[in-house]
Tab-separated table of C-alpha atoms in Angstrom:
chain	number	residue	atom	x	y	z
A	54	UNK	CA	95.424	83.659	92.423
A	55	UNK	CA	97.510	83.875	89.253
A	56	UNK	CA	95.889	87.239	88.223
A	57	UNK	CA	97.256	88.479	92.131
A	58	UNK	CA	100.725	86.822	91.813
A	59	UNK	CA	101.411	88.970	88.261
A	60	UNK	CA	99.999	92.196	89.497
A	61	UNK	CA	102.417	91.305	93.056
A	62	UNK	CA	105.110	91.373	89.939
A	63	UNK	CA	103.779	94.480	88.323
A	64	UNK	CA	104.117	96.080	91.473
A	65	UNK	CA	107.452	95.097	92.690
A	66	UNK	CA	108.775	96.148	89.018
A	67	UNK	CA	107.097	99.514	89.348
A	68	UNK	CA	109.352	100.127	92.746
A	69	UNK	CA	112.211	98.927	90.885
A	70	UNK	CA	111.832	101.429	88.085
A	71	UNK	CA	111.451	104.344	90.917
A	72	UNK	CA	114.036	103.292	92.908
A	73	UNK	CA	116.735	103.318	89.286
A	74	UNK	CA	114.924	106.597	88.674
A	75	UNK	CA	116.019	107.694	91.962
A	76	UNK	CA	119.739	106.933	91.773
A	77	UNK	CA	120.273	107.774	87.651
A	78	UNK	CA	118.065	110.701	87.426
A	79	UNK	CA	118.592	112.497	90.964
A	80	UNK	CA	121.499	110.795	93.068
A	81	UNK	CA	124.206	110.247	90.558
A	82	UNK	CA	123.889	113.767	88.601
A	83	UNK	CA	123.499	115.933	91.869
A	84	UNK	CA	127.270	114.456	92.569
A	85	UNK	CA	125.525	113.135	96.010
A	86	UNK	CA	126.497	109.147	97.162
A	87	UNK	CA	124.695	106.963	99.564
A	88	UNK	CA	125.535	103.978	101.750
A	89	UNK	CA	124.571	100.550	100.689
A	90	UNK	CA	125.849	98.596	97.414
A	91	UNK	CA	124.606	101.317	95.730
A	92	UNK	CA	127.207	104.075	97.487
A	93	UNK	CA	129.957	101.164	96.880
A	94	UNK	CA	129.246	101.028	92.856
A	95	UNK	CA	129.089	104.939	92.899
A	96	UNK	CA	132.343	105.003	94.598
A	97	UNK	CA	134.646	102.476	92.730
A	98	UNK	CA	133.064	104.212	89.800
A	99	UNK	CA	134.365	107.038	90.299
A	100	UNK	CA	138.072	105.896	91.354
A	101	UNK	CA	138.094	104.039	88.288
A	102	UNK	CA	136.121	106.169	86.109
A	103	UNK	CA	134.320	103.151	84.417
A	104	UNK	CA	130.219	102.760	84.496
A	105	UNK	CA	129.092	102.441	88.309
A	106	UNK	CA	125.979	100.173	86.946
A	107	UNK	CA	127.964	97.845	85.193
A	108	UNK	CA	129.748	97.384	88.785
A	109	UNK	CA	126.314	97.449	90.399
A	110	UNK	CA	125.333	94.405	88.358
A	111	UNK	CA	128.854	92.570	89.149
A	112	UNK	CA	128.579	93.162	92.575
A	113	UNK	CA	125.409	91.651	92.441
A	114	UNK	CA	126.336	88.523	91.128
A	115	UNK	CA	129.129	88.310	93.458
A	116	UNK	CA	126.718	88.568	96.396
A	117	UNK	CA	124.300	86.040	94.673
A	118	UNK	CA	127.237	83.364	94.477
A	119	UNK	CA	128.589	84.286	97.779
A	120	UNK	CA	125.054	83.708	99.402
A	121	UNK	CA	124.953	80.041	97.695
A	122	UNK	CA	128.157	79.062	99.060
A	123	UNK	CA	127.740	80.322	102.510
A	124	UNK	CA	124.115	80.801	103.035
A	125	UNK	CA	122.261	77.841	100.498
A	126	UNK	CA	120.230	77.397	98.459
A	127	UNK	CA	116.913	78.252	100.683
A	128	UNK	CA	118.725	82.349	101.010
A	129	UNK	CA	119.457	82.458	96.684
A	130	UNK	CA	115.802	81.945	95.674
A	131	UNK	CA	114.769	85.174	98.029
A	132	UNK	CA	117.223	87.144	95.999
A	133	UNK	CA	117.589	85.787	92.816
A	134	UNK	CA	114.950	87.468	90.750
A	135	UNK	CA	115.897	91.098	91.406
A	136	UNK	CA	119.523	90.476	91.964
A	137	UNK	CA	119.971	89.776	88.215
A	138	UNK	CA	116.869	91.945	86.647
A	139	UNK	CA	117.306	94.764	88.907
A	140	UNK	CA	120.571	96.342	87.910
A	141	UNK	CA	119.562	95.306	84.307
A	142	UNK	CA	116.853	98.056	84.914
A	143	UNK	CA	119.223	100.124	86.617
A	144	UNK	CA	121.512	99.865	83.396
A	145	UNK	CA	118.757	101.031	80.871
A	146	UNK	CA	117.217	104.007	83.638
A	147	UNK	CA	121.266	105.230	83.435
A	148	UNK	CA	120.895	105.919	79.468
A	149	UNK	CA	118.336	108.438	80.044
A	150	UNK	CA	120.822	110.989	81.376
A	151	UNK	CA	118.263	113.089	83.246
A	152	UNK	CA	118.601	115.207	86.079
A	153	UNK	CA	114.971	115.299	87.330
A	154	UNK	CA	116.488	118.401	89.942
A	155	UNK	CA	118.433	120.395	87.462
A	156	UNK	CA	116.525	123.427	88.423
A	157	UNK	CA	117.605	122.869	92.518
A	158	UNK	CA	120.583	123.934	93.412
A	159	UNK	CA	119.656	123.298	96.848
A	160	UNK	CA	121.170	120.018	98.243
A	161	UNK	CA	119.065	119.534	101.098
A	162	UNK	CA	115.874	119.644	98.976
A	163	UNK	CA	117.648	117.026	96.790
A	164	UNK	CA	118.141	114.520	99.702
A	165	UNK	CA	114.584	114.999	100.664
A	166	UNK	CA	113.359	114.102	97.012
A	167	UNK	CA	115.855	111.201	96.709
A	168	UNK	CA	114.994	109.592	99.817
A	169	UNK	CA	111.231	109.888	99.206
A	170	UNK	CA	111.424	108.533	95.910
A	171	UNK	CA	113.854	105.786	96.942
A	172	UNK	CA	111.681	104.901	100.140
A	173	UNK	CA	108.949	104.240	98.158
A	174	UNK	CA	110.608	102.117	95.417
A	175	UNK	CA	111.895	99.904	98.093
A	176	UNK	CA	108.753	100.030	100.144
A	177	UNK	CA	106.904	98.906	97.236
A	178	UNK	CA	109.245	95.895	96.892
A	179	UNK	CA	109.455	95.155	100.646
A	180	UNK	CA	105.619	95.307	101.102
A	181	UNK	CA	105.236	92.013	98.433
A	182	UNK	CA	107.583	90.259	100.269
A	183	UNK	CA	110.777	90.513	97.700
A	184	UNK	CA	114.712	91.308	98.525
A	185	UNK	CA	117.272	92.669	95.823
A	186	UNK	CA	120.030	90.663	98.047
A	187	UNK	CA	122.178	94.188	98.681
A	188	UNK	CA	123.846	94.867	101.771
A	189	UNK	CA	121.709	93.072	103.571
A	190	UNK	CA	122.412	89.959	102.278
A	191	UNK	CA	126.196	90.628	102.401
A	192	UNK	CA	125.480	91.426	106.330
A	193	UNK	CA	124.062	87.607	106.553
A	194	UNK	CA	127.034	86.285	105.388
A	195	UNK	CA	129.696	88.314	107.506
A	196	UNK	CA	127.400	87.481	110.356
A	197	UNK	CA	127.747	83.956	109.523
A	198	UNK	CA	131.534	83.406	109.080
A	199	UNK	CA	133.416	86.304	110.932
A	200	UNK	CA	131.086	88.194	113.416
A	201	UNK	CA	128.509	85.839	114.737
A	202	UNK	CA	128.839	87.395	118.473
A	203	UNK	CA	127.387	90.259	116.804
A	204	UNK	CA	123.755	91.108	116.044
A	205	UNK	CA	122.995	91.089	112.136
A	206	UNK	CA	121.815	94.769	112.360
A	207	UNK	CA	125.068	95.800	113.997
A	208	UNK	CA	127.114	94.319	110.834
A	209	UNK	CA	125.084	95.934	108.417
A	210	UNK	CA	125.136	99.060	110.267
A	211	UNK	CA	129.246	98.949	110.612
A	212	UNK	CA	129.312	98.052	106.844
A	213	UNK	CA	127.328	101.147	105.591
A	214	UNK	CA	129.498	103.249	108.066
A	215	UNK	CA	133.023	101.390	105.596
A	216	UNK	CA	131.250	102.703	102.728
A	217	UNK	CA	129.805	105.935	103.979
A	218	UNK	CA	134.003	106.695	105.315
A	219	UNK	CA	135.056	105.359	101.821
A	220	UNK	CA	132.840	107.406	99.964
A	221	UNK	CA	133.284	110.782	102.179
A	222	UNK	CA	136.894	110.293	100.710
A	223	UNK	CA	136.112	110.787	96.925
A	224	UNK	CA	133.150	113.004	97.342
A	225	UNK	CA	134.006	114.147	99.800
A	226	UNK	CA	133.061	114.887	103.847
A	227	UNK	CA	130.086	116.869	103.450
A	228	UNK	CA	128.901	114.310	100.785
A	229	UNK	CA	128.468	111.849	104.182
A	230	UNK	CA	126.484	113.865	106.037
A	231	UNK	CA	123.725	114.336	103.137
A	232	UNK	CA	123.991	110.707	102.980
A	233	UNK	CA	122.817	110.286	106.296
A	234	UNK	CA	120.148	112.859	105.914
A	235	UNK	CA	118.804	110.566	102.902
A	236	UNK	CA	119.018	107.580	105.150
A	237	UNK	CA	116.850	108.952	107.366
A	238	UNK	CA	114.632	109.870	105.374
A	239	UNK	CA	114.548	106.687	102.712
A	240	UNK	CA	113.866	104.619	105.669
A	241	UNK	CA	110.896	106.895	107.398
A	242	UNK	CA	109.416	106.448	103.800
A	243	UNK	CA	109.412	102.755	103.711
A	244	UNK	CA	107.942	102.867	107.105
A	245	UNK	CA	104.963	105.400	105.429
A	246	UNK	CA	104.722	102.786	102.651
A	247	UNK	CA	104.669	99.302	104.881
A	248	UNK	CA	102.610	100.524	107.449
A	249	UNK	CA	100.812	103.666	106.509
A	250	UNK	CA	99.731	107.014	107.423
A	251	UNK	CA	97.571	105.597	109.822
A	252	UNK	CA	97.061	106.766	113.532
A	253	UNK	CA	99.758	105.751	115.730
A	254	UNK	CA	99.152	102.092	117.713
A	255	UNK	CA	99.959	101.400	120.830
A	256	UNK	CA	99.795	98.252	123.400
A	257	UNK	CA	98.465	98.191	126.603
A	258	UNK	CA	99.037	96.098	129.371
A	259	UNK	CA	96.844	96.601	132.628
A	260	UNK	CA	97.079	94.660	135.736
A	261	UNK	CA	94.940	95.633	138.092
A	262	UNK	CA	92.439	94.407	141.048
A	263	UNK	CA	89.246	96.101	139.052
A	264	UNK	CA	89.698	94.505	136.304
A	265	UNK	CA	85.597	93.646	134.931
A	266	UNK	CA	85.276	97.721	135.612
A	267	UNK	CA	88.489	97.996	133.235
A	268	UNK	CA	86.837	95.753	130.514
A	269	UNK	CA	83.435	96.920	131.040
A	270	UNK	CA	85.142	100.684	130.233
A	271	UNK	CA	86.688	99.052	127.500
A	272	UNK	CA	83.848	97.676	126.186
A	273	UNK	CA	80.651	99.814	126.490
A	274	UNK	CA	82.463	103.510	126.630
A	275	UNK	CA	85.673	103.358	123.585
A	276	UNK	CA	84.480	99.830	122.071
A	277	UNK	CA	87.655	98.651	122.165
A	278	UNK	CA	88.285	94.921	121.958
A	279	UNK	CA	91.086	93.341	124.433
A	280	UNK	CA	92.314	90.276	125.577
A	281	UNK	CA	92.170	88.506	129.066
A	282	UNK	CA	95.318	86.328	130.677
A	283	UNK	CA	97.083	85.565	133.514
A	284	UNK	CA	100.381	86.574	135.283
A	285	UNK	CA	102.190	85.534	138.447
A	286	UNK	CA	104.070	88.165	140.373
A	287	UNK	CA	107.619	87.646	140.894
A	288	UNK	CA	108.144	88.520	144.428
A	289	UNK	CA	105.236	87.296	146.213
A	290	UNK	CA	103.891	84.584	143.572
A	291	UNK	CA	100.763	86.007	143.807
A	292	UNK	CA	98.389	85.003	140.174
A	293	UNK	CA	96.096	87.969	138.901
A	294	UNK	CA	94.153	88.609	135.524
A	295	UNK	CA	95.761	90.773	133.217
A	296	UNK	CA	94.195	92.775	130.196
A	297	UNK	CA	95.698	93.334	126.712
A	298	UNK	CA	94.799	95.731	124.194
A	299	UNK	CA	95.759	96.917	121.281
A	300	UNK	CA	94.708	100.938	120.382
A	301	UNK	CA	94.997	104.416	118.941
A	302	UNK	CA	97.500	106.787	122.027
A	303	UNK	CA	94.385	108.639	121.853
A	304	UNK	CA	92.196	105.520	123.720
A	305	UNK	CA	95.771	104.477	125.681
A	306	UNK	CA	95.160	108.284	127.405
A	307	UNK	CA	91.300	107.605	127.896
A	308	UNK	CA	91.618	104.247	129.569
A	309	UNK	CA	94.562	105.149	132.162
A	310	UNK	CA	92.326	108.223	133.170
A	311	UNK	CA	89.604	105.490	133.899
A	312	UNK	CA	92.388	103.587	135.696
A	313	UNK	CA	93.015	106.687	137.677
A	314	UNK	CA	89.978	106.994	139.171
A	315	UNK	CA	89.465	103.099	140.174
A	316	UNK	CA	92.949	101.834	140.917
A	317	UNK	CA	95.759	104.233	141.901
A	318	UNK	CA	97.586	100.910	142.674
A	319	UNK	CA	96.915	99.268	139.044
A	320	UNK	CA	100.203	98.554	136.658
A	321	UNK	CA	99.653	100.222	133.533
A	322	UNK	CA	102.209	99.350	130.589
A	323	UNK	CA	102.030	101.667	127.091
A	324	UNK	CA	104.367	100.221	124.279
A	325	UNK	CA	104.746	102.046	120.759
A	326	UNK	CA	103.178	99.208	118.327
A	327	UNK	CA	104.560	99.820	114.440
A	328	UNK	CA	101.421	97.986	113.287
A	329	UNK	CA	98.454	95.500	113.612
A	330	UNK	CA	96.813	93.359	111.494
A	331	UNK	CA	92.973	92.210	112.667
A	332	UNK	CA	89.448	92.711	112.041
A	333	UNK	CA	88.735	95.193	114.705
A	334	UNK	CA	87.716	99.174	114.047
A	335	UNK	CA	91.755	100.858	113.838
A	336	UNK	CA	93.155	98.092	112.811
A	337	UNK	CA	95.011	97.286	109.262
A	338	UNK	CA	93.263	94.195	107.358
A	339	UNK	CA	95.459	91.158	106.956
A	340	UNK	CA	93.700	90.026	103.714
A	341	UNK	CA	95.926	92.273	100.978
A	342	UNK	CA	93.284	94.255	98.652
């Protein structure tokens, strides 16, 4: 248990380190900017010409103390640890001076780089469960005390969009729009890294009058595993069985052409799954290796 807990640590350090190398060694000398606290630092760093890590780590604290008063105690201790080492690590990556894409002049190819690099960093850290207390954090808080008829995402998203228009004024409009590129692709990559390259999941819902030649299908011809309930119609009250699944499109495709054949009357519902944890053949493990 200890030995897992320090290589957890290990591992959440290691994402750190990429995700400094990312913003010292291919954001900040490509002259590119980013939403986030990160864009913030790079901005007011600029404006007045001082060290945008030094704000980094100042802004960090601030959230830390903001989240105590407002949020407790129960909120600091999920951000604590990497809300003080982080930018410390961030500090020492920005005395390298290294552009890692010196010998790209192309900017598009740099956002590509910088989000993959920076996806995985923060995947790495998301995937053991951490939080560096960033915008995030700050979007808790203005959820909390001025916009509570508002959805948490929606704040977060209206405060990188601040920062993105505050930025696109120092460096400038075209400076935004590679920002968002980044985004884009900094979040596809923590996707990658939580949930894999795996094939995509989906979840099926069938209600239908045949439903032991469904499960029988299910069963004996794709061996895939499912689930048996009830539901009540809402119109005529009428109760019927009900089969859930979880599987590859690829086996979604295969059992509504079964369907098809048996029940041209059956309800059939396909919803995009982003992942599943069990025991069955497809599925992620829940135990962590």
């Amino acid at each position: 248990m200890l030995k897992k807990k320090w290589m957890d640590y290990i591992i959440v350090y290691i994402g750190c380190i990429i995700q400094a190398f990312s913003i010292t060694c291919i954001l900040k000398p490509n002259g590119l900017t980013v939403g986030g606290i990160t864009g913030l630092s790079l901005t007011l760093g600029k404006i007045l010409n001082f060290n945008y890590t030094y704000i980094y780590y100042s802004i960090c604290l601030l959230i830390l103390v903001c989240a105590k008063i407002f949020l407790g105690t129960r909120e600091v201790k999920k951000i604590v640890l990497l809300s003080t080492t982080y930018p410390l690590i961030l500090i020492g990556m920005n005395q390298i001076k290294f552009n890692f894409l010196s010998d790209t002049p192309e900017k598009l190819l740099i956002c590509i780089y910088y989000g993959i690099f920076m996806g995985i960093g923060t995947g790495l850290v998301l995937k053991k469960g951490f939080s560096q207390g960033s915008s995030d954090t700050v979007a808790k808080i203005l959820h909390k005390k001025l916009f509570p008829f508002m959805e948490i995402s929606q704040v977060l998203l209206g405060l990188d969009i601040t920062i993105l228009l505050i930025s696109g004024i120092v460096f400038g409009k075209t400076a935004v729009l590679y920002a968002i590129i980044m985004q884009m692709i900094y979040s596809k990559t923590i996707s990658t890294v939580l949930f894999g390259f795996g094939s995509s999941l989906v979840k099926v819902v069938i209600i239908s009058d045949q439903i032991v030649k469904i499960s029988n299908f299910m069963k004996n011809t794709i061996h895939r595993g499912y689930s048996i309930g009830t539901v009540v119609g809402g119109y005529n009250k009428v109760k019927r069985e009900k089969i859930i699944s979880v599987c590859s499109l690829r086996e979604a495709m295969l059992i509504k052409e079964f369907i098809t054949k048996i029940d041209e009357n059956a309800f059939v519902n396909i919803v995009p799954t982003i992942a599943a944890w069990g025991r069955e053949d497809g599925l992620q493990k829940l135990k962590e290796n």
